[in-house]
């Protein structure tokens, strides 16, 4: 649906080099990268706010590289609020509808629906200056969606919010996407990428280093940069179970059950364990680690200063250990070992 | 305790205050003395003078008309200056300020060069059945010529202060550039535009030199004051001046109050 081909653009220190990707109907596409790699510029290029030095942008097979901003049906939510300060929240949301020259009655109805949807009904008469960050962001989203754009570009929509407002925003974004609207979301926070993205592109120095599903990118980082940036080899999708009062919770995936320390609500999600946090032993031992599994070593790979040992416990778990330990424990492929990691080393992300 | 919290006054501030006082006195004293030297019966008599009445009225409406006629062009131009880069922009900005720096009698002479009956614009006007020289149209042209930089500069500063991202966001929501201009740029720059309009109007109203050369008649108030002074002396010119200044002041105060109310309502 949206396809970006070989876009290059330099702007001061920033430079995007030969970036290509494609977003299909209904995707939630996350562009993940450190700040200052040109993610925002890339979004601006797609929306037409800035012109690429080279490359093309296609929307529904139509070349829109040189198309005027107002003719591209692509929603854009800026990182900082661009709500019109001289209009009420109502007039802000109604703005794109008035541009379409809809009848007042239809505008009224549509604004009411959108306000309901984005939980801003009580704010309609307020001025943007009086809103909190989260409220501003919800109004901005409602206004962008009001135009019924083919796809929605979001520039760091969550990072600027305070921690309390984030889960609500995530839920809202998931809801918008679940209704079939494609989203391109730019962020530097990998937990956002995991939590929301159906597809993730990792950007490195103005280039795209890897594109794939969350699982692919986290489990099989293609380059050292990606590995370091997302940094987490043990990445499992599953279900956080309900618990009565204990803070130690069960997370089940593929017939296995992990202990997780989390106070999130139960539901689908992901867990991640850094390979550095996983230890290997020849026998089960009594330690404070709540997660102990027996498995077979399927691979031993030198990685940087240490050695990465892959153990199959039903799913593959990677452990980063020293080469001394490999010798000491006499580790080799096919050997039966115990892997263990603490419940507190497990990072849970709703998704 | 309060004693120790109080900052000591800098001697320099005192010196500056004294200097400021001198300037203030220099501006206010002549005006105050003029008002004080005018008796009420004198003023009442002058106010009844139909020549005075019509000249004040003429000044008010021609300056307002000149402002309103040129406002759309000036505002559009200032938006262009605020948003676009183009070759020779520095030169063009300089040209806009020219009417401020050249002597206004010279401005009148220059203007006469294009507005007189056998010059380009004068001929065009003649074909349409009116003339600039010695007419209301000429007065308005002279007023606009000397006062338009104030509107352009003020409006441009206003547009410069409007966050361009807001305009881009509006375009992104599907608005045409004209719609963005009318619903986003103008309302957000309105305070500056309005103050530019008032400045332009005030400047046009107080113009003497350029108008004098293009249209001695019909007589606007500044010309009438000059004529009364030349023909009858200070005593006869003064009440006209006082009356004209009072009318202008009243209008400005009302306008400023209205403008303030409007701006507050936008917040």
PDB file of C-alpha atoms in Angstrom, chain A residues 57-329:
ATOM      1  CA  UNK A  57       7.219   7.367  -2.449  1.00  0.00           C
ATOM      2  CA  UNK A  58       4.234   5.345  -3.651  1.00  0.00           C
ATOM      3  CA  UNK A  59       0.781   5.179  -2.156  1.00  0.00           C
ATOM      4  CA  UNK A  60      -1.508   2.531  -3.643  1.00  0.00           C
ATOM      5  CA  UNK A  61       0.884   2.140  -6.574  1.00  0.00           C
ATOM      6  CA  UNK A  62       0.665   5.854  -7.342  1.00  0.00           C
ATOM      7  CA  UNK A  63       3.861   7.881  -7.302  1.00  0.00           C
ATOM      8  CA  UNK A  64       3.250  10.670  -4.786  1.00  0.00           C
ATOM      9  CA  UNK A  65       6.839  11.875  -4.435  1.00  0.00           C
ATOM     10  CA  UNK A  66       6.048  15.288  -5.897  1.00  0.00           C
ATOM     11  CA  UNK A  67       2.422  15.455  -4.770  1.00  0.00           C
ATOM     12  CA  UNK A  68       1.277  18.426  -2.690  1.00  0.00           C
ATOM     13  CA  UNK A  69       0.882  17.863   1.063  1.00  0.00           C
ATOM     14  CA  UNK A  70      -2.880  18.432   1.056  1.00  0.00           C
ATOM     15  CA  UNK A  71      -3.443  15.989  -1.813  1.00  0.00           C
ATOM     16  CA  UNK A  72      -1.772  13.018  -0.139  1.00  0.00           C
ATOM     17  CA  UNK A  73      -4.181  11.224   2.069  1.00  0.00           C
ATOM     18  CA  UNK A  74      -1.622  10.448   4.751  1.00  0.00           C
ATOM     19  CA  UNK A  75      -2.225  11.416   8.365  1.00  0.00           C
ATOM     20  CA  UNK A  76       0.668  12.844  10.320  1.00  0.00           C
ATOM     21  CA  UNK A  77       0.873  13.330  14.065  1.00  0.00           C
ATOM     22  CA  UNK A  78       3.827  15.511  14.980  1.00  0.00           C
ATOM     23  CA  UNK A  79       6.024  14.791  17.961  1.00  0.00           C
ATOM     24  CA  UNK A  80       4.971  18.032  19.640  1.00  0.00           C
ATOM     25  CA  UNK A  81       1.397  19.186  19.600  1.00  0.00           C
ATOM     26  CA  UNK A  82       0.271  21.013  16.485  1.00  0.00           C
ATOM     27  CA  UNK A  83      -3.258  21.572  17.719  1.00  0.00           C
ATOM     28  CA  UNK A  84      -4.458  24.958  16.546  1.00  0.00           C
ATOM     29  CA  UNK A  85      -4.216  27.186  19.628  1.00  0.00           C
ATOM     30  CA  UNK A  86      -6.959  29.580  18.518  1.00  0.00           C
ATOM     31  CA  UNK A  87      -9.570  26.840  18.183  1.00  0.00           C
ATOM     32  CA  UNK A  88     -11.366  24.657  20.678  1.00  0.00           C
ATOM     33  CA  UNK A  89     -10.801  20.916  20.738  1.00  0.00           C
ATOM     34  CA  UNK A  90     -14.096  20.543  18.855  1.00  0.00           C
ATOM     35  CA  UNK A  91     -12.987  22.891  16.084  1.00  0.00           C
ATOM     36  CA  UNK A  92      -9.635  21.161  15.889  1.00  0.00           C
ATOM     37  CA  UNK A  93     -11.219  17.768  15.303  1.00  0.00           C
ATOM     38  CA  UNK A  94     -13.772  19.298  12.931  1.00  0.00           C
ATOM     39  CA  UNK A  95     -11.044  21.010  10.881  1.00  0.00           C
ATOM     40  CA  UNK A  96     -10.392  18.243   8.355  1.00  0.00           C
ATOM     41  CA  UNK A  97     -14.138  17.613   8.080  1.00  0.00           C
ATOM     42  CA  UNK A  98     -14.752  21.263   7.255  1.00  0.00           C
ATOM     43  CA  UNK A  99     -12.017  21.021   4.639  1.00  0.00           C
ATOM     44  CA  UNK A 100     -14.070  18.263   3.046  1.00  0.00           C
ATOM     45  CA  UNK A 101     -17.015  20.700   3.072  1.00  0.00           C
ATOM     46  CA  UNK A 102     -19.279  18.309   4.943  1.00  0.00           C
ATOM     47  CA  UNK A 103     -22.649  19.513   6.189  1.00  0.00           C
ATOM     48  CA  UNK A 104     -22.619  20.885   9.729  1.00  0.00           C
ATOM     49  CA  UNK A 105     -24.889  18.162  11.009  1.00  0.00           C
ATOM     50  CA  UNK A 106     -22.593  15.434   9.695  1.00  0.00           C
ATOM     51  CA  UNK A 107     -19.549  17.200  11.118  1.00  0.00           C
ATOM     52  CA  UNK A 108     -21.217  17.366  14.493  1.00  0.00           C
ATOM     53  CA  UNK A 109     -22.071  13.685  14.436  1.00  0.00           C
ATOM     54  CA  UNK A 110     -18.623  12.617  13.292  1.00  0.00           C
ATOM     55  CA  UNK A 111     -16.802  14.774  15.872  1.00  0.00           C
ATOM     56  CA  UNK A 112     -18.997  13.295  18.594  1.00  0.00           C
ATOM     57  CA  UNK A 113     -18.120   9.764  17.431  1.00  0.00           C
ATOM     58  CA  UNK A 114     -14.412  10.505  17.261  1.00  0.00           C
ATOM     59  CA  UNK A 115     -14.451  12.226  20.644  1.00  0.00           C
ATOM     60  CA  UNK A 116     -16.129   9.188  22.138  1.00  0.00           C
ATOM     61  CA  UNK A 117     -13.607   6.892  20.505  1.00  0.00           C
ATOM     62  CA  UNK A 118     -10.575   8.826  21.647  1.00  0.00           C
ATOM     63  CA  UNK A 119     -11.998   9.592  25.087  1.00  0.00           C
ATOM     64  CA  UNK A 120     -11.946  13.366  24.661  1.00  0.00           C
ATOM     65  CA  UNK A 121     -15.687  14.061  24.860  1.00  0.00           C
ATOM     66  CA  UNK A 122     -15.317  16.032  28.061  1.00  0.00           C
ATOM     67  CA  UNK A 123     -12.606  18.208  26.509  1.00  0.00           C
ATOM     68  CA  UNK A 124     -14.471  19.401  23.414  1.00  0.00           C
ATOM     69  CA  UNK A 125     -15.013  22.950  24.625  1.00  0.00           C
ATOM     70  CA  UNK A 126     -11.475  23.379  25.991  1.00  0.00           C
ATOM     71  CA  UNK A 127      -8.541  25.155  24.364  1.00  0.00           C
ATOM     72  CA  UNK A 128      -5.451  23.081  23.520  1.00  0.00           C
ATOM     73  CA  UNK A 129      -3.290  25.172  25.885  1.00  0.00           C
ATOM     74  CA  UNK A 130      -5.252  23.815  28.844  1.00  0.00           C
ATOM     75  CA  UNK A 131      -4.757  20.118  27.989  1.00  0.00           C
ATOM     76  CA  UNK A 132      -2.237  17.670  29.408  1.00  0.00           C
ATOM     77  CA  UNK A 133       0.268  15.916  27.160  1.00  0.00           C
ATOM     78  CA  UNK A 134      -1.822  12.762  26.908  1.00  0.00           C
ATOM     79  CA  UNK A 135      -5.002  14.699  26.195  1.00  0.00           C
ATOM     80  CA  UNK A 136      -3.252  16.721  23.480  1.00  0.00           C
ATOM     81  CA  UNK A 137      -2.002  13.536  21.885  1.00  0.00           C
ATOM     82  CA  UNK A 138      -5.453  11.931  21.887  1.00  0.00           C
ATOM     83  CA  UNK A 139      -7.010  15.025  20.318  1.00  0.00           C
ATOM     84  CA  UNK A 140      -4.242  15.120  17.698  1.00  0.00           C
ATOM     85  CA  UNK A 141      -4.921  11.483  16.855  1.00  0.00           C
ATOM     86  CA  UNK A 142      -8.662  12.070  16.652  1.00  0.00           C
ATOM     87  CA  UNK A 143      -8.049  15.002  14.322  1.00  0.00           C
ATOM     88  CA  UNK A 144      -5.692  12.972  12.126  1.00  0.00           C
ATOM     89  CA  UNK A 145      -8.097  10.040  11.928  1.00  0.00           C
ATOM     90  CA  UNK A 146     -11.027  12.361  11.137  1.00  0.00           C
ATOM     91  CA  UNK A 147      -9.659  12.766   7.634  1.00  0.00           C
ATOM     92  CA  UNK A 148      -9.810   8.981   7.138  1.00  0.00           C
ATOM     93  CA  UNK A 149      -6.209   8.804   5.946  1.00  0.00           C
ATOM     94  CA  UNK A 150      -4.950   5.743   4.073  1.00  0.00           C
ATOM     95  CA  UNK A 151      -2.223   5.446   6.647  1.00  0.00           C
ATOM     96  CA  UNK A 152      -1.184   7.234   9.786  1.00  0.00           C
ATOM     97  CA  UNK A 153       2.339   8.467  10.498  1.00  0.00           C
ATOM     98  CA  UNK A 154       3.192   8.925  14.167  1.00  0.00           C
ATOM     99  CA  UNK A 155       6.369  10.648  15.324  1.00  0.00           C
ATOM    100  CA  UNK A 156       7.270   9.467  18.848  1.00  0.00           C
ATOM    101  CA  UNK A 157       3.642   9.485  19.984  1.00  0.00           C
ATOM    102  CA  UNK A 158       4.295   7.883  23.347  1.00  0.00           C
ATOM    103  CA  UNK A 159       7.779   8.864  24.508  1.00  0.00           C
ATOM    104  CA  UNK A 160       6.809  12.423  25.382  1.00  0.00           C
ATOM    105  CA  UNK A 161       3.926  11.321  27.594  1.00  0.00           C
ATOM    106  CA  UNK A 162       4.305  10.739  31.285  1.00  0.00           C
ATOM    107  CA  UNK A 163       4.482   7.138  32.358  1.00  0.00           C
ATOM    108  CA  UNK A 164       0.904   6.993  33.594  1.00  0.00           C
ATOM    109  CA  UNK A 165      -0.567   8.140  30.281  1.00  0.00           C
ATOM    110  CA  UNK A 166       1.359   5.617  28.208  1.00  0.00           C
ATOM    111  CA  UNK A 167      -0.689   2.418  28.594  1.00  0.00           C
ATOM    112  CA  UNK A 168      -3.869   4.244  27.577  1.00  0.00           C
ATOM    113  CA  UNK A 169      -2.155   5.657  24.492  1.00  0.00           C
ATOM    114  CA  UNK A 170      -0.789   2.234  23.563  1.00  0.00           C
ATOM    115  CA  UNK A 171      -4.236   0.697  23.893  1.00  0.00           C
ATOM    116  CA  UNK A 172      -5.651   3.474  21.731  1.00  0.00           C
ATOM    117  CA  UNK A 173      -3.060   2.993  19.004  1.00  0.00           C
ATOM    118  CA  UNK A 174      -3.675  -0.755  19.036  1.00  0.00           C
ATOM    119  CA  UNK A 175      -7.386  -0.082  18.664  1.00  0.00           C
ATOM    120  CA  UNK A 176      -6.890   2.238  15.688  1.00  0.00           C
ATOM    121  CA  UNK A 177      -4.681  -0.347  14.026  1.00  0.00           C
ATOM    122  CA  UNK A 178      -7.035  -3.216  14.825  1.00  0.00           C
ATOM    123  CA  UNK A 179      -9.714  -1.441  12.808  1.00  0.00           C
ATOM    124  CA  UNK A 180      -7.510  -1.845   9.774  1.00  0.00           C
ATOM    125  CA  UNK A 181      -5.686   1.446   9.543  1.00  0.00           C
ATOM    126  CA  UNK A 182      -2.038   1.057   8.686  1.00  0.00           C
ATOM    127  CA  UNK A 183       0.295   2.880  11.031  1.00  0.00           C
ATOM    128  CA  UNK A 184       3.911   3.913  10.655  1.00  0.00           C
ATOM    129  CA  UNK A 185       5.282   4.691  14.095  1.00  0.00           C
ATOM    130  CA  UNK A 186       8.687   6.170  14.786  1.00  0.00           C
ATOM    131  CA  UNK A 187      10.336   5.547  18.145  1.00  0.00           C
ATOM    132  CA  UNK A 188      13.658   5.066  19.889  1.00  0.00           C
ATOM    133  CA  UNK A 189      12.101   2.797  22.526  1.00  0.00           C
ATOM    134  CA  UNK A 190      12.248  -0.909  21.712  1.00  0.00           C
ATOM    135  CA  UNK A 191       9.557  -1.781  24.247  1.00  0.00           C
ATOM    136  CA  UNK A 192       7.121   0.336  22.224  1.00  0.00           C
ATOM    137  CA  UNK A 193       8.215  -1.459  19.100  1.00  0.00           C
ATOM    138  CA  UNK A 194       7.639  -4.863  20.649  1.00  0.00           C
ATOM    139  CA  UNK A 195       4.403  -3.907  22.266  1.00  0.00           C
ATOM    140  CA  UNK A 196       2.790  -2.404  19.179  1.00  0.00           C
ATOM    141  CA  UNK A 197       4.598  -3.357  16.020  1.00  0.00           C
ATOM    142  CA  UNK A 198       3.534  -6.109  13.689  1.00  0.00           C
ATOM    143  CA  UNK A 199       6.653  -5.226  11.715  1.00  0.00           C
ATOM    144  CA  UNK A 200       9.794  -3.511  12.857  1.00  0.00           C
ATOM    145  CA  UNK A 201      12.474  -1.739  10.892  1.00  0.00           C
ATOM    146  CA  UNK A 202      15.657  -0.964  12.772  1.00  0.00           C
ATOM    147  CA  UNK A 203      17.432   2.135  11.527  1.00  0.00           C
ATOM    148  CA  UNK A 204      21.147   2.619  11.851  1.00  0.00           C
ATOM    149  CA  UNK A 205      23.014   5.714  10.699  1.00  0.00           C
ATOM    150  CA  UNK A 206      20.377   6.725   8.194  1.00  0.00           C
ATOM    151  CA  UNK A 207      19.982   3.237   6.770  1.00  0.00           C
ATOM    152  CA  UNK A 208      17.598   0.444   7.500  1.00  0.00           C
ATOM    153  CA  UNK A 209      19.601  -2.305   9.150  1.00  0.00           C
ATOM    154  CA  UNK A 210      16.858  -4.905   9.367  1.00  0.00           C
ATOM    155  CA  UNK A 211      13.165  -5.281   8.682  1.00  0.00           C
ATOM    156  CA  UNK A 212      11.024  -8.074  10.019  1.00  0.00           C
ATOM    157  CA  UNK A 213       8.478  -9.106  12.583  1.00  0.00           C
ATOM    158  CA  UNK A 214       9.291  -8.374  16.199  1.00  0.00           C
ATOM    159  CA  UNK A 215      10.286 -12.006  16.675  1.00  0.00           C
ATOM    160  CA  UNK A 216      12.632 -12.025  13.711  1.00  0.00           C
ATOM    161  CA  UNK A 217      14.333  -8.793  14.661  1.00  0.00           C
ATOM    162  CA  UNK A 218      14.800  -9.696  18.304  1.00  0.00           C
ATOM    163  CA  UNK A 219      15.668 -13.348  17.941  1.00  0.00           C
ATOM    164  CA  UNK A 220      17.758 -13.145  14.819  1.00  0.00           C
ATOM    165  CA  UNK A 221      19.396  -9.742  14.682  1.00  0.00           C
ATOM    166  CA  UNK A 222      21.083  -9.583  11.310  1.00  0.00           C
ATOM    167  CA  UNK A 223      23.865  -7.234  12.217  1.00  0.00           C
ATOM    168  CA  UNK A 224      25.856  -6.489  15.298  1.00  0.00           C
ATOM    169  CA  UNK A 225      24.229  -3.095  15.473  1.00  0.00           C
ATOM    170  CA  UNK A 226      20.752  -4.570  15.595  1.00  0.00           C
ATOM    171  CA  UNK A 227      21.859  -7.111  18.149  1.00  0.00           C
ATOM    172  CA  UNK A 228      23.302  -4.403  20.305  1.00  0.00           C
ATOM    173  CA  UNK A 229      20.414  -2.033  19.816  1.00  0.00           C
ATOM    174  CA  UNK A 230      17.620  -4.458  20.486  1.00  0.00           C
ATOM    175  CA  UNK A 231      20.065  -6.520  22.451  1.00  0.00           C
ATOM    176  CA  UNK A 232      17.799  -9.327  23.498  1.00  0.00           C
ATOM    177  CA  UNK A 233      18.064 -12.806  22.097  1.00  0.00           C
ATOM    178  CA  UNK A 234      15.518 -14.506  24.283  1.00  0.00           C
ATOM    179  CA  UNK A 235      12.196 -13.240  23.160  1.00  0.00           C
ATOM    180  CA  UNK A 236       8.974 -15.196  23.619  1.00  0.00           C
ATOM    181  CA  UNK A 237       5.377 -14.482  22.843  1.00  0.00           C
ATOM    182  CA  UNK A 238       2.801 -15.855  25.213  1.00  0.00           C
ATOM    183  CA  UNK A 239       0.259 -15.189  27.878  1.00  0.00           C
ATOM    184  CA  UNK A 240       0.654 -13.610  31.283  1.00  0.00           C
ATOM    185  CA  UNK A 241      -1.550 -15.586  33.652  1.00  0.00           C
ATOM    186  CA  UNK A 242      -3.903 -14.169  36.217  1.00  0.00           C
ATOM    187  CA  UNK A 243      -2.657 -14.220  39.758  1.00  0.00           C
ATOM    188  CA  UNK A 244      -4.324 -13.595  43.064  1.00  0.00           C
ATOM    189  CA  UNK A 245      -1.880 -11.523  44.990  1.00  0.00           C
ATOM    190  CA  UNK A 246       1.639 -12.763  44.372  1.00  0.00           C
ATOM    191  CA  UNK A 247       3.894 -10.445  42.422  1.00  0.00           C
ATOM    192  CA  UNK A 248       5.608 -13.460  40.898  1.00  0.00           C
ATOM    193  CA  UNK A 249       3.451 -14.405  37.946  1.00  0.00           C
ATOM    194  CA  UNK A 250       3.323 -17.248  35.465  1.00  0.00           C
ATOM    195  CA  UNK A 251       3.900 -16.582  31.792  1.00  0.00           C
ATOM    196  CA  UNK A 252       3.117 -19.444  29.501  1.00  0.00           C
ATOM    197  CA  UNK A 253       4.348 -20.066  26.007  1.00  0.00           C
ATOM    198  CA  UNK A 254       4.641 -23.205  23.849  1.00  0.00           C
ATOM    199  CA  UNK A 255       3.915 -25.508  26.751  1.00  0.00           C
ATOM    200  CA  UNK A 256       6.488 -23.875  28.994  1.00  0.00           C
ATOM    201  CA  UNK A 257       5.807 -21.689  31.970  1.00  0.00           C
ATOM    202  CA  UNK A 258       8.139 -18.972  33.192  1.00  0.00           C
ATOM    203  CA  UNK A 259       8.188 -17.028  36.431  1.00  0.00           C
ATOM    204  CA  UNK A 260       7.893 -13.322  35.820  1.00  0.00           C
ATOM    205  CA  UNK A 261       7.987 -10.360  38.162  1.00  0.00           C
ATOM    206  CA  UNK A 262       5.326  -7.949  36.971  1.00  0.00           C
ATOM    207  CA  UNK A 263       2.284  -6.065  38.157  1.00  0.00           C
ATOM    208  CA  UNK A 264       0.754  -5.696  34.679  1.00  0.00           C
ATOM    209  CA  UNK A 265      -2.717  -7.024  34.000  1.00  0.00           C
ATOM    210  CA  UNK A 266      -2.965 -10.520  32.593  1.00  0.00           C
ATOM    211  CA  UNK A 267      -3.184 -10.956  28.838  1.00  0.00           C
ATOM    212  CA  UNK A 268      -1.096 -11.539  25.745  1.00  0.00           C
ATOM    213  CA  UNK A 269       2.423 -10.165  25.737  1.00  0.00           C
ATOM    214  CA  UNK A 270       6.093 -10.836  25.311  1.00  0.00           C
ATOM    215  CA  UNK A 271       8.901 -11.698  27.654  1.00  0.00           C
ATOM    216  CA  UNK A 272      12.524 -10.938  27.083  1.00  0.00           C
ATOM    217  CA  UNK A 273      15.585 -12.199  28.849  1.00  0.00           C
ATOM    218  CA  UNK A 274      19.057 -10.890  28.098  1.00  0.00           C
ATOM    219  CA  UNK A 275      21.367 -13.729  27.237  1.00  0.00           C
ATOM    220  CA  UNK A 276      23.846 -12.279  29.756  1.00  0.00           C
ATOM    221  CA  UNK A 277      21.321 -13.029  32.495  1.00  0.00           C
ATOM    222  CA  UNK A 278      21.048 -16.734  31.689  1.00  0.00           C
ATOM    223  CA  UNK A 279      23.362 -19.178  33.484  1.00  0.00           C
ATOM    224  CA  UNK A 280      24.149 -22.766  32.566  1.00  0.00           C
ATOM    225  CA  UNK A 281      24.900 -25.630  34.911  1.00  0.00           C
ATOM    226  CA  UNK A 282      25.470 -29.343  34.616  1.00  0.00           C
ATOM    227  CA  UNK A 283      22.857 -30.117  37.266  1.00  0.00           C
ATOM    228  CA  UNK A 284      19.820 -28.456  38.798  1.00  0.00           C
ATOM    229  CA  UNK A 285      20.981 -26.411  41.754  1.00  0.00           C
ATOM    230  CA  UNK A 286      19.216 -24.646  44.562  1.00  0.00           C
ATOM    231  CA  UNK A 287      19.568 -20.890  43.904  1.00  0.00           C
ATOM    232  CA  UNK A 288      17.389 -17.823  44.029  1.00  0.00           C
ATOM    233  CA  UNK A 289      16.644 -18.179  40.313  1.00  0.00           C
ATOM    234  CA  UNK A 290      12.964 -19.064  39.835  1.00  0.00           C
ATOM    235  CA  UNK A 291      13.347 -20.273  36.263  1.00  0.00           C
ATOM    236  CA  UNK A 292      15.199 -23.579  35.891  1.00  0.00           C
ATOM    237  CA  UNK A 293      14.856 -25.782  32.820  1.00  0.00           C
ATOM    238  CA  UNK A 294      16.618 -28.844  31.539  1.00  0.00           C
ATOM    239  CA  UNK A 295      17.541 -28.906  27.858  1.00  0.00           C
ATOM    240  CA  UNK A 296      20.000 -29.932  25.215  1.00  0.00           C
ATOM    241  CA  UNK A 297      22.735 -27.702  23.832  1.00  0.00           C
ATOM    242  CA  UNK A 298      21.960 -27.149  20.174  1.00  0.00           C
ATOM    243  CA  UNK A 299      24.715 -24.693  19.286  1.00  0.00           C
ATOM    244  CA  UNK A 300      27.803 -23.009  20.682  1.00  0.00           C
ATOM    245  CA  UNK A 301      28.865 -19.834  18.903  1.00  0.00           C
ATOM    246  CA  UNK A 302      31.671 -17.440  19.786  1.00  0.00           C
ATOM    247  CA  UNK A 303      30.144 -13.977  20.109  1.00  0.00           C
ATOM    248  CA  UNK A 304      32.277 -10.974  20.847  1.00  0.00           C
ATOM    249  CA  UNK A 305      34.275 -11.532  23.999  1.00  0.00           C
ATOM    250  CA  UNK A 306      32.203 -14.500  25.146  1.00  0.00           C
ATOM    251  CA  UNK A 307      30.425 -17.551  23.827  1.00  0.00           C
ATOM    252  CA  UNK A 308      26.771 -17.863  23.065  1.00  0.00           C
ATOM    253  CA  UNK A 309      25.336 -21.222  24.014  1.00  0.00           C
ATOM    254  CA  UNK A 310      21.947 -22.136  22.595  1.00  0.00           C
ATOM    255  CA  UNK A 311      19.959 -24.600  24.676  1.00  0.00           C
ATOM    256  CA  UNK A 312      16.780 -26.234  23.477  1.00  0.00           C
ATOM    257  CA  UNK A 313      14.353 -26.490  26.393  1.00  0.00           C
ATOM    258  CA  UNK A 314      11.316 -26.725  24.126  1.00  0.00           C
ATOM    259  CA  UNK A 315      12.107 -23.268  22.917  1.00  0.00           C
ATOM    260  CA  UNK A 316      15.626 -22.094  22.211  1.00  0.00           C
ATOM    261  CA  UNK A 317      17.271 -20.101  24.961  1.00  0.00           C
ATOM    262  CA  UNK A 318      20.529 -18.255  24.408  1.00  0.00           C
ATOM    263  CA  UNK A 319      23.044 -17.873  27.222  1.00  0.00           C
ATOM    264  CA  UNK A 320      26.068 -15.616  27.008  1.00  0.00           C
ATOM    265  CA  UNK A 321      28.897 -17.154  29.018  1.00  0.00           C
ATOM    266  CA  UNK A 322      32.678 -17.025  29.077  1.00  0.00           C
ATOM    267  CA  UNK A 323      34.830 -19.464  27.136  1.00  0.00           C
ATOM    268  CA  UNK A 324      36.384 -20.517  30.468  1.00  0.00           C
ATOM    269  CA  UNK A 325      32.973 -21.716  31.630  1.00  0.00           C
ATOM    270  CA  UNK A 326      32.530 -23.702  28.414  1.00  0.00           C
ATOM    271  CA  UNK A 327      35.792 -25.533  29.155  1.00  0.00           C
ATOM    272  CA  UNK A 328      35.129 -25.919  32.877  1.00  0.00           C
ATOM    273  CA  UNK A 329      31.648 -27.361  32.395  1.00  0.00           C
TER     274      UNK A 329
END
